[in-house]
Amino acid sequence: MWDQEFFYGTYAMEDGFVEYGTAFCLLLSAFVLARHAISLWGRNAMLASGLTVLYALLFFFASGEEISWGQRIFGWSSSEFFLENNKQAETNVHNLIVGGTNLAKSLFGVGLTTV
């Protein structure tokens, strides 16, 4: 039987194994993509290299967002803007509430699904 309380309290908790593991894999992917972009640039594949750099930056951004840019790791507080506009009072974009709309659901959900 699946113990939902154990799962959320152990694996899926804030600052837990899954969150840091996801951030690490996204960061590793960003470095792999950046290295591949350099390789493509060396072979004069400028367009492919540029697109690969874009993906590397997106993966780096996602990694930083996953851990709120190291906010709890380094122990800094959110700025006034994020305290007022972020549903978890964290320094990240994906939890912003803009005009009463959850940015993660409206922009990232539809936008990333389409991409």
mmCIF file of C-alpha atoms in Angstrom, residues 23-73:
data_model
loop_
_atom_site.group_PDB
_atom_site.id
_atom_site.type_symbol
_atom_site.label_atom_id
_atom_site.label_comp_id
_atom_site.label_asym_id
_atom_site.label_seq_id
_atom_site.Cartn_x
_atom_site.Cartn_y
_atom_site.Cartn_z
ATOM 1 C CA ALA A 23 17.751 20.774 -9.509
ATOM 2 C CA PHE A 24 20.994 18.801 -9.842
ATOM 3 C CA CYS A 25 19.792 16.946 -12.970
ATOM 4 C CA LEU A 26 18.603 20.189 -14.564
ATOM 5 C CA LEU A 27 21.947 21.859 -13.823
ATOM 6 C CA LEU A 28 23.874 18.874 -15.171
ATOM 7 C CA SER A 29 21.742 18.987 -18.323
ATOM 8 C CA ALA A 30 22.515 22.698 -18.715
ATOM 9 C CA PHE A 31 26.256 21.968 -18.594
ATOM 10 C CA VAL A 32 25.941 19.094 -21.084
ATOM 11 C CA LEU A 33 23.969 21.320 -23.458
ATOM 12 C CA ALA A 34 26.479 24.171 -23.093
ATOM 13 C CA ARG A 35 29.341 21.810 -23.898
ATOM 14 C CA HIS A 36 27.446 20.516 -26.915
ATOM 15 C CA ALA A 37 26.822 24.111 -28.067
ATOM 16 C CA ILE A 38 30.559 24.787 -27.954
ATOM 17 C CA SER A 39 31.148 21.658 -30.038
ATOM 18 C CA LEU A 40 28.547 22.741 -32.592
ATOM 19 C CA TRP A 41 30.030 26.244 -32.767
ATOM 20 C CA GLY A 42 33.431 24.721 -33.558
ATOM 21 C CA ARG A 43 31.861 22.904 -36.514
ATOM 22 C CA ASN A 44 30.310 26.153 -37.825
ATOM 23 C CA ALA A 45 26.775 25.036 -36.971
ATOM 24 C CA MET A 46 25.856 28.504 -35.709
ATOM 25 C CA LEU A 47 22.057 28.111 -35.688
ATOM 26 C CA ALA A 48 22.155 24.739 -33.945
ATOM 27 C CA SER A 49 24.715 26.112 -31.489
ATOM 28 C CA GLY A 50 22.535 29.130 -30.728
ATOM 29 C CA LEU A 51 19.466 26.993 -30.125
ATOM 30 C CA THR A 52 21.467 24.669 -27.910
ATOM 31 C CA VAL A 53 22.707 27.643 -25.871
ATOM 32 C CA LEU A 54 19.088 28.755 -25.477
ATOM 33 C CA TYR A 55 18.131 25.322 -24.136
ATOM 34 C CA ALA A 56 21.162 25.330 -21.821
ATOM 35 C CA LEU A 57 20.040 28.673 -20.402
ATOM 36 C CA LEU A 58 16.482 27.397 -19.948
ATOM 37 C CA PHE A 59 17.726 24.329 -18.070
ATOM 38 C CA PHE A 60 19.982 26.528 -15.909
ATOM 39 C CA PHE A 61 17.019 28.816 -15.165
ATOM 40 C CA ALA A 62 14.825 25.834 -14.252
ATOM 41 C CA SER A 63 17.520 24.499 -11.935
ATOM 42 C CA GLY A 64 17.800 27.816 -10.116
ATOM 43 C CA GLU A 65 14.031 28.139 -9.881
ATOM 44 C CA GLU A 66 13.715 24.640 -8.418
ATOM 45 C CA ILE A 67 15.787 25.618 -5.384
ATOM 46 C CA SER A 68 14.619 29.263 -5.266
ATOM 47 C CA TRP A 69 18.065 30.364 -6.411
ATOM 48 C CA GLY A 70 19.677 28.940 -3.279
ATOM 49 C CA GLN A 71 17.601 31.050 -0.914
ATOM 50 C CA ARG A 72 17.309 28.447 1.842
ATOM 51 C CA ILE A 73 20.749 26.967 1.132
#
